[in-house]
mmCIF file of C-alpha atoms and ligand atoms in Angstrom:
data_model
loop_
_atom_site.group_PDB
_atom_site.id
_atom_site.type_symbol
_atom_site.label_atom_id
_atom_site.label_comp_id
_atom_site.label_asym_id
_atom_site.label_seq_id
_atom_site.Cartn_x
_atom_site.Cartn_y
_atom_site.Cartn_z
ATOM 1 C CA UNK A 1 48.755 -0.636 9.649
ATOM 2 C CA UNK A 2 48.740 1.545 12.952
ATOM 3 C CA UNK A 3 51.007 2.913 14.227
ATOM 4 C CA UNK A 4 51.275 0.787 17.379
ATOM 5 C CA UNK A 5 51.009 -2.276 15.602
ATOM 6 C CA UNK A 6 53.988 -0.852 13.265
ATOM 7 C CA UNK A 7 55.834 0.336 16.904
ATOM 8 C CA UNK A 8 55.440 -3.798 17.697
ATOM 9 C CA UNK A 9 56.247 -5.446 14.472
ATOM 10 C CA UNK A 10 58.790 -3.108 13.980
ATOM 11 C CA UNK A 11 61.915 -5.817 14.397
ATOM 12 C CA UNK A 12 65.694 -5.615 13.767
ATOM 13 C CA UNK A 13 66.246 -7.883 10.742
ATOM 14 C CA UNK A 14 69.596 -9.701 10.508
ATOM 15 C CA UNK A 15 68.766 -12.218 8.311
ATOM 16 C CA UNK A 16 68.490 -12.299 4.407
ATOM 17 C CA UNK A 17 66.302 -9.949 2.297
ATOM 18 C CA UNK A 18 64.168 -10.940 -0.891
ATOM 19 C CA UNK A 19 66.058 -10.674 -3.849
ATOM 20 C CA UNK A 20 64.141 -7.606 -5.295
ATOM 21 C CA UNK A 21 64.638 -3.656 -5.473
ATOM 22 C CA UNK A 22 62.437 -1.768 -3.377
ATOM 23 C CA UNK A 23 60.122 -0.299 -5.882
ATOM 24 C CA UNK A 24 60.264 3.642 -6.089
ATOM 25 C CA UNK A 25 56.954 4.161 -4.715
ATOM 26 C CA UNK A 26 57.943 2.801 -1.545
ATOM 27 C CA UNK A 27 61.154 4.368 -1.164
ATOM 28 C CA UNK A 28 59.583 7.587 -1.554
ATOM 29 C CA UNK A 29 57.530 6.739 1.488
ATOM 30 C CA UNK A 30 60.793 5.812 3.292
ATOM 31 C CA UNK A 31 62.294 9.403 2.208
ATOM 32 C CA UNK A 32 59.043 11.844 3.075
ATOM 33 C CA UNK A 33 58.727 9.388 6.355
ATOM 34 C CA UNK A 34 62.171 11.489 7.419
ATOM 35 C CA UNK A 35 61.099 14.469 5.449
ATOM 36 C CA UNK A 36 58.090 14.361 8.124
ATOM 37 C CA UNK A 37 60.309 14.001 11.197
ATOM 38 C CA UNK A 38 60.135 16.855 13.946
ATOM 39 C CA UNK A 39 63.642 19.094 14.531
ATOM 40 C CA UNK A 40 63.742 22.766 16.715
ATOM 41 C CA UNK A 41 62.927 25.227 14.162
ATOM 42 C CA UNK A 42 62.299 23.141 11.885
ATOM 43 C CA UNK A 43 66.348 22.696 11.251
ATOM 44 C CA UNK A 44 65.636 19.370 9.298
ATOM 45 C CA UNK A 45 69.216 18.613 9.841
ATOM 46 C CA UNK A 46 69.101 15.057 8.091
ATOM 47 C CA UNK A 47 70.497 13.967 4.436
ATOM 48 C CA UNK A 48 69.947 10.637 3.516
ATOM 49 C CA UNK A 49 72.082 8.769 0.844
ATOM 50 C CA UNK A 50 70.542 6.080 -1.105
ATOM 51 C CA UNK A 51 73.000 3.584 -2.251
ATOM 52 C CA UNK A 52 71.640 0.634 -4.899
ATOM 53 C CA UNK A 53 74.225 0.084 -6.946
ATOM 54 C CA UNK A 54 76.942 -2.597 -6.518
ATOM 55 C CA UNK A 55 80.039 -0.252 -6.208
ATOM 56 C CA UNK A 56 78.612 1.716 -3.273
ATOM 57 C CA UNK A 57 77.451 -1.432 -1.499
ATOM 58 C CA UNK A 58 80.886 -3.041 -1.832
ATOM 59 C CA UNK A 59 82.310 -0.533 -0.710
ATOM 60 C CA UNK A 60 80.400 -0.168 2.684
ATOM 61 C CA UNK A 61 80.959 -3.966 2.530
ATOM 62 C CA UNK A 62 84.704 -3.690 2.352
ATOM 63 C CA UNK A 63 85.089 -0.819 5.584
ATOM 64 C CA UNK A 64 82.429 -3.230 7.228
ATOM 65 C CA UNK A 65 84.719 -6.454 6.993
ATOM 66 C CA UNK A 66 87.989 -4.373 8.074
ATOM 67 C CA UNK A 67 85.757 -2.616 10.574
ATOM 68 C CA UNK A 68 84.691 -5.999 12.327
ATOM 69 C CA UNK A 69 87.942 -7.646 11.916
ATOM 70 C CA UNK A 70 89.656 -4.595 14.023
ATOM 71 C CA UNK A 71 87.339 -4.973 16.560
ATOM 72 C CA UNK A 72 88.016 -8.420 17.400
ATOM 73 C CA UNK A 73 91.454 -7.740 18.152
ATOM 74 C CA UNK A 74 89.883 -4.575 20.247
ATOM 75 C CA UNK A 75 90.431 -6.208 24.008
ATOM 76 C CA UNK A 76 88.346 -3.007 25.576
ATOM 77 C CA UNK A 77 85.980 -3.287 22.561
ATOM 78 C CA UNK A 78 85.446 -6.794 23.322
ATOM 79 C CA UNK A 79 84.858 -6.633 27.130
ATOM 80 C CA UNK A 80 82.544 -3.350 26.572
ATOM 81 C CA UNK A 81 79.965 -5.635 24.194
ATOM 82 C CA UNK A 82 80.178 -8.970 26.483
ATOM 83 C CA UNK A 83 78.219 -6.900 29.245
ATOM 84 C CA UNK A 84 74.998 -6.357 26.815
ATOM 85 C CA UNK A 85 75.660 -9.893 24.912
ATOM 86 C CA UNK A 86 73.175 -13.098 26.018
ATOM 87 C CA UNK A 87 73.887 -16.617 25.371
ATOM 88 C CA UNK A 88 70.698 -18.411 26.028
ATOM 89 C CA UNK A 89 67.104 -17.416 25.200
ATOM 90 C CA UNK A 90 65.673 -17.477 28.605
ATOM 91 C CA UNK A 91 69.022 -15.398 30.256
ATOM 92 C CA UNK A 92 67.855 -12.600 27.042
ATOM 93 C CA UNK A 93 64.279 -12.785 28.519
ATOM 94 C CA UNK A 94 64.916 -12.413 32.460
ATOM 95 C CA UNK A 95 67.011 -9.471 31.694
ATOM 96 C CA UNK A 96 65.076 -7.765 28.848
ATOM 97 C CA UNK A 97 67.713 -6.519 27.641
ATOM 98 C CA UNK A 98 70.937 -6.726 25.560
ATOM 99 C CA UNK A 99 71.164 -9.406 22.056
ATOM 100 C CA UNK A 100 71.176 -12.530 21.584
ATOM 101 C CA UNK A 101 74.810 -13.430 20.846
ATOM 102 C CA UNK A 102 73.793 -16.410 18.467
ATOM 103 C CA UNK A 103 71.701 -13.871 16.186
ATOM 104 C CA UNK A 104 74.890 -11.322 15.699
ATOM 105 C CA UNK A 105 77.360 -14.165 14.502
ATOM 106 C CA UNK A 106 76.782 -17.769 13.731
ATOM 107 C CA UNK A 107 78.551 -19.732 16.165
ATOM 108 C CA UNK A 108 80.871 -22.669 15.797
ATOM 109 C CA UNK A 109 78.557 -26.255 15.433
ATOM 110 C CA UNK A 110 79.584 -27.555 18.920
ATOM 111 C CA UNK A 111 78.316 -24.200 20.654
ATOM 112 C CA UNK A 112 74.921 -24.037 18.155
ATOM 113 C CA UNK A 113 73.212 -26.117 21.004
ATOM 114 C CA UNK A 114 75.259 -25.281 24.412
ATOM 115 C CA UNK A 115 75.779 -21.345 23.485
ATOM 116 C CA UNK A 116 76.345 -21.202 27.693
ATOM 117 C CA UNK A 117 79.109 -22.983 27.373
ATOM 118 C CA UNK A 118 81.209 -19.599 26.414
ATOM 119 C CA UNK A 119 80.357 -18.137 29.723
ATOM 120 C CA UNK A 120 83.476 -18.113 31.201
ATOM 121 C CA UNK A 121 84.847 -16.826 28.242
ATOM 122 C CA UNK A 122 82.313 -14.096 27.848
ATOM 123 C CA UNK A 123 83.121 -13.228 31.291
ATOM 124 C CA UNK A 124 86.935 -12.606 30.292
ATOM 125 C CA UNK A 125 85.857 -11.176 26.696
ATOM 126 C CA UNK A 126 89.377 -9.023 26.930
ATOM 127 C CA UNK A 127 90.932 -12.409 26.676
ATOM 128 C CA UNK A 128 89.140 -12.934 23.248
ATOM 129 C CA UNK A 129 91.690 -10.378 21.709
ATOM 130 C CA UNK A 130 94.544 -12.845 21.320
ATOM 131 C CA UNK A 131 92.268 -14.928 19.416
ATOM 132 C CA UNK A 132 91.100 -11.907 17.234
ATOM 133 C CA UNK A 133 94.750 -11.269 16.445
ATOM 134 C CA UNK A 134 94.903 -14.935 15.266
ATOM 135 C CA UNK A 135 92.301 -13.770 12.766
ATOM 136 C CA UNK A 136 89.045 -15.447 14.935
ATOM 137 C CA UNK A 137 87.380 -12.132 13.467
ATOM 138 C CA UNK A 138 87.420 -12.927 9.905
ATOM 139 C CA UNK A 139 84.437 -15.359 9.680
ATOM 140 C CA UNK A 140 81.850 -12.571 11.320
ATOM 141 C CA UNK A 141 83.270 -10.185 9.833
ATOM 142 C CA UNK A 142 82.796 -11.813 6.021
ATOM 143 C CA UNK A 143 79.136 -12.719 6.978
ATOM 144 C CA UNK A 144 77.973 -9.049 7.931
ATOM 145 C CA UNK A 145 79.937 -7.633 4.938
ATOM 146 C CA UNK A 146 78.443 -10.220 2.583
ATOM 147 C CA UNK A 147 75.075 -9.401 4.359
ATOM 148 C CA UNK A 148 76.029 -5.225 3.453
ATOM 149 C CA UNK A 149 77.132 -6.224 -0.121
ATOM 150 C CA UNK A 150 73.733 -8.096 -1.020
ATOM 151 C CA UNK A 151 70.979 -5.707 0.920
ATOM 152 C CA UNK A 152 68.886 -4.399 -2.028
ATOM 153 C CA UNK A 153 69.438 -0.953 -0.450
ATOM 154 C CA UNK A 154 71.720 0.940 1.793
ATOM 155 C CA UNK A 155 70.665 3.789 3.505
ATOM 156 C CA UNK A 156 73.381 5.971 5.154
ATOM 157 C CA UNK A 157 71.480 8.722 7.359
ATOM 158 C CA UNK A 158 74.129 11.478 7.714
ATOM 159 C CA UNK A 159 73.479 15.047 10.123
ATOM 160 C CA UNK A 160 74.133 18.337 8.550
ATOM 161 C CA UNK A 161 76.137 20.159 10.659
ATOM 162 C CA UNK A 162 74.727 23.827 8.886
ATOM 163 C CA UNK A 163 71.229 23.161 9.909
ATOM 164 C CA UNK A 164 72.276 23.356 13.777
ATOM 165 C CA UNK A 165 69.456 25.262 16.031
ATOM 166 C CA UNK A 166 71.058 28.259 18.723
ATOM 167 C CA UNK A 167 71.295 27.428 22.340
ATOM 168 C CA UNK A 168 73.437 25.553 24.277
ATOM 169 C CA UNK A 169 71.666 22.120 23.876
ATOM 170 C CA UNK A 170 71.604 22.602 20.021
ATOM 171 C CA UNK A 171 74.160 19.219 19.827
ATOM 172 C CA UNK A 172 71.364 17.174 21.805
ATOM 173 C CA UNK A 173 68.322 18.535 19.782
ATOM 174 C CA UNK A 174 70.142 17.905 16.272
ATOM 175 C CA UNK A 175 70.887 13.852 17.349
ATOM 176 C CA UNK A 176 67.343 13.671 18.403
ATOM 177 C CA UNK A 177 66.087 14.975 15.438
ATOM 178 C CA UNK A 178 68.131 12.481 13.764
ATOM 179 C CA UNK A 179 67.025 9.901 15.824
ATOM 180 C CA UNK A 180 63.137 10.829 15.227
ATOM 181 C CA UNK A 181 63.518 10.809 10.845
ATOM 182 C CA UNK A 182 65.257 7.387 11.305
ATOM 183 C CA UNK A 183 62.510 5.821 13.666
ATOM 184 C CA UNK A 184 59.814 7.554 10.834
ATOM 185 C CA UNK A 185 61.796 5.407 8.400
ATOM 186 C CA UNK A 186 61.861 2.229 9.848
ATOM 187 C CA UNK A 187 58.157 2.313 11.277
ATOM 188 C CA UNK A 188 57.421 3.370 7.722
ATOM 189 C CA UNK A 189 59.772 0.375 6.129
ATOM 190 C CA UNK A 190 57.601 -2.374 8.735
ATOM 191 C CA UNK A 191 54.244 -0.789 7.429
ATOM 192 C CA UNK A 192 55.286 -1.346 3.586
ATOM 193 C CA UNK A 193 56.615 -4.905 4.421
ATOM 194 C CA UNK A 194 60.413 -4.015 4.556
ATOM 195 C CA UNK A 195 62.991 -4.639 6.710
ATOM 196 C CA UNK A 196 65.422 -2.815 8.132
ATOM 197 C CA UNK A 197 68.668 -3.185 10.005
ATOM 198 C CA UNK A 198 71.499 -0.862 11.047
ATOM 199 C CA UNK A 199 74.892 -2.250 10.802
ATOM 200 C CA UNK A 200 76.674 0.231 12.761
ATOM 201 C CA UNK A 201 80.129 -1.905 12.621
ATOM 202 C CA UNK A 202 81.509 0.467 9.637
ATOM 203 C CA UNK A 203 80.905 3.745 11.162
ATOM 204 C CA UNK A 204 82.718 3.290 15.005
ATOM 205 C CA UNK A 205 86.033 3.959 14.436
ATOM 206 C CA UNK A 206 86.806 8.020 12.904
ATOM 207 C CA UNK A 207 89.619 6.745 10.488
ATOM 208 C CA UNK A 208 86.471 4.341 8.884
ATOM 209 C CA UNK A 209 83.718 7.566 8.921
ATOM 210 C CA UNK A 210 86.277 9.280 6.990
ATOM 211 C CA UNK A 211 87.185 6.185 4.791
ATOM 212 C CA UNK A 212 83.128 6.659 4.006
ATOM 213 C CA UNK A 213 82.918 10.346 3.501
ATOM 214 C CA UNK A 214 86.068 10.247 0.754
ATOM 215 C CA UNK A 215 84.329 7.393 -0.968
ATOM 216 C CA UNK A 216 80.858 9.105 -0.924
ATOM 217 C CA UNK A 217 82.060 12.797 -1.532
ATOM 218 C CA UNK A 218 80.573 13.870 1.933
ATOM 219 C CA UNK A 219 80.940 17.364 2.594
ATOM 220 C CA UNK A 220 83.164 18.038 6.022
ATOM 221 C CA UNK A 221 79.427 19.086 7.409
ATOM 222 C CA UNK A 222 78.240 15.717 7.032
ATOM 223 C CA UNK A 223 78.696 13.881 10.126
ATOM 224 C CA UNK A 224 77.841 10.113 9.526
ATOM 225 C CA UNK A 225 75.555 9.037 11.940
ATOM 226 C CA UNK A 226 73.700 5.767 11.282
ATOM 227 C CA UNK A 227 73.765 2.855 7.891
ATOM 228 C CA UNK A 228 71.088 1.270 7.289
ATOM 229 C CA UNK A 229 70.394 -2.370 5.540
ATOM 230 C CA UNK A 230 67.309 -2.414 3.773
ATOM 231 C CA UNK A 231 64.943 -4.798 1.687
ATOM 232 C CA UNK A 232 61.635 -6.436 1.787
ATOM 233 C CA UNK A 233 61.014 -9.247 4.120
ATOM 234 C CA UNK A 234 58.712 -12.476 4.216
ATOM 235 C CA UNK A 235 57.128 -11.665 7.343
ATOM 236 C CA UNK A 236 59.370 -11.314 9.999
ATOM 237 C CA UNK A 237 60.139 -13.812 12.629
ATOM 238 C CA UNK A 238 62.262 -12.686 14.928
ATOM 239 C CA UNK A 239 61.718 -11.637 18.622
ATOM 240 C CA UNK A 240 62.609 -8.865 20.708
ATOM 241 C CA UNK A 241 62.857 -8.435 24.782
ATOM 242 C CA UNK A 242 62.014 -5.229 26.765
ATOM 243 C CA UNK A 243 62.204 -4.410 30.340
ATOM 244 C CA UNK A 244 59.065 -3.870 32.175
ATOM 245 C CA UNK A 245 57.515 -0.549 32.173
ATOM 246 C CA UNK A 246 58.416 -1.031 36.121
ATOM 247 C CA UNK A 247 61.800 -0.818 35.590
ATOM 248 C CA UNK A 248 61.806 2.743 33.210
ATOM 249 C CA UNK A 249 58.636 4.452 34.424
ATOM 250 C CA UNK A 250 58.504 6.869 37.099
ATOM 251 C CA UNK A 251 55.508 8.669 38.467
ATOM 252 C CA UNK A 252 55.477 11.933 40.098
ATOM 253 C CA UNK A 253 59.423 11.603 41.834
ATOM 254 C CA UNK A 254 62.271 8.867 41.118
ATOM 255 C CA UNK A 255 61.856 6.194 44.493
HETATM 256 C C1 FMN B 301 71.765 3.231 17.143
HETATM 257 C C2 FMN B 301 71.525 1.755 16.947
HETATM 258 C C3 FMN B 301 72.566 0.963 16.498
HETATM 259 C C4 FMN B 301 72.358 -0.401 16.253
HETATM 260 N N1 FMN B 301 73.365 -1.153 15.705
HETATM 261 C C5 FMN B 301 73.111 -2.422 15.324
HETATM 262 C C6 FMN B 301 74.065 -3.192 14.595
HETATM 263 O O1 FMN B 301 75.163 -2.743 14.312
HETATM 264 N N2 FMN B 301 73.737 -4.441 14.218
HETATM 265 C C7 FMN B 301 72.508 -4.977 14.495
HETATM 266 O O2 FMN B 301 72.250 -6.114 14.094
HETATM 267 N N3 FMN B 301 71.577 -4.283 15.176
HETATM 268 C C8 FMN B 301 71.845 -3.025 15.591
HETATM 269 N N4 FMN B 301 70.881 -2.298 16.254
HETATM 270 C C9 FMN B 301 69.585 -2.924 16.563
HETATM 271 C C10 FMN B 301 69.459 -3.291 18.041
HETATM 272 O O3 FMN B 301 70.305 -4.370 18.351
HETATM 273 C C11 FMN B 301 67.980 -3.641 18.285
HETATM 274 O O4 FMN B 301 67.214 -2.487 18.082
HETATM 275 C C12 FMN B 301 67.698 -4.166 19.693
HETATM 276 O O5 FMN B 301 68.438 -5.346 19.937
HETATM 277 C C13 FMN B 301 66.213 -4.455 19.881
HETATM 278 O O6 FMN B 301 65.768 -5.371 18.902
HETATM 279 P P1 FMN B 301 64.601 -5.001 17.880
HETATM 280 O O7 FMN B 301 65.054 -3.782 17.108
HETATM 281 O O8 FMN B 301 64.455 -6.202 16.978
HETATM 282 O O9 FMN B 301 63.395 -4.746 18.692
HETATM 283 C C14 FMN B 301 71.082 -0.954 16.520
HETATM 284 C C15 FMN B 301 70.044 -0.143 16.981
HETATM 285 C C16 FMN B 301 70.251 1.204 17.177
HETATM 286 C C17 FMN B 301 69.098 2.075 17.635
#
């Protein structure tokens, strides 16, 4: 595959994985895809922990569920995600931009066909917090854990703090680095026929990045920056919006 065609087919994947390891030849590629990455002097700040057995995945599971369930009862947490969520398809498509709110939790039957229908409670997400507190978080949040605790393989991409370059932009050039291994992995992953998806839920809050660095012996050096679900895929389905180069690209001076 090239690598534009991998930069296309590349897609989040949210739904269920096939129920097989990924075989160690492939997650070699996965691991010298990041070994490959470009950093500032080389700093290679990345680790990368490979979790396949069941303990470690239940326990990312576990901070995942309690993660999600928090946030439901999170009024500002709520009303900070309703601006990038999108009820219908064709809404998702004339902004190109923001999810799909039916693809992120499965909605109650009588809103499967009329998602638009929770507009006007979209629009007053804050509200949704009394409903969290009545425990309205506990169905989403089993589904994604249950989704963490099956995934053939977890990848959590931690930073190593040592490795920072000098100068005063050395934060920024360490996160992009980080950000450059993980797109190597997952343009790698959609070129071997494996899907990827970060589930971002569990590492938010502080108190649940430390949770995860006791239960995974992570150095203080370690900061957590991105899990990743991962397993192969039968061809993947889903679709993706982007805004028009129009809308991103400047030439020569911003109008
Ligand atoms: C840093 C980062 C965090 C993300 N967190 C999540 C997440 O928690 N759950 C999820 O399903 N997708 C997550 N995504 C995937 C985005 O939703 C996705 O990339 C975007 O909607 C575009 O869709 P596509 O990747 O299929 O093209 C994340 C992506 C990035 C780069």
């Amino acid at each position: 595959m090239n690598v534009f065609d991998a930069i296309r087919q590349r897609r989040s994947h949210r739904g269920e994985f096939q129920n097989r390891p990924i075989d160690v030849a492939d997650l070699n590629q996965l691991i010298e895809a990041a070994r490959w990455a470009p950093s500032p002097f080389n700093v290679q700040p990345w680790e990368l922990l490979i979790i396949q057995e069941t303990d470690g995945k239940s326990a990312l599971a576990d901070v995942t569920e309690h993660a999600i369930v928090a946030q439901f009862k999170d009024a500002k947490f709520l009303d900070d995600n309703s601006r990038w969520m999108r009820l219908t398809d064709s809404e998702w498509r004339k902004h190109g931009d923001g999810v799909l709110l039916a693809e992120h939790v499965t909605l109650p039957k009588p809103l499967q066909d009329s998602p638009e229908k929770l507009r006007p409670v979209l629009k007053n997400a804050k509200s949704l917090a009394f409903l969290g507190h009545l425990g309205a978080g506990k169905m989403p949040a089993k589904e994604i854990a249950a989704q963490v605790r099956s995934a053939p393989l977890l990848m959590l991409v931690t930073m190593n703090c040592k490795r920072y370059p000098p100068g005063e932009g050395a934060t920024r050039w360490m996160w992009l680095s980080m950000g450059m291994a993980i797109q190597n992995v997952l343009l790698t992953a959609t070129s071997l026929g494996i899907g990827v998806q970060f589930v971002s839920a569990p590492l938010e809050r502080a108190e649940d990045r430390d949770k995860i660095r006791q239960l995974f012996n992570l150095p203080a050096f370690h900061e957590v920056i991105t899990l990743l679900r991962i397993g192969y895929v039968d061809g993947d389905s889903a679709d993706s919006v982007r805004l028009q180069q129009s809308e991103f690209v400047h030439f020569e001076k911003v109008e």
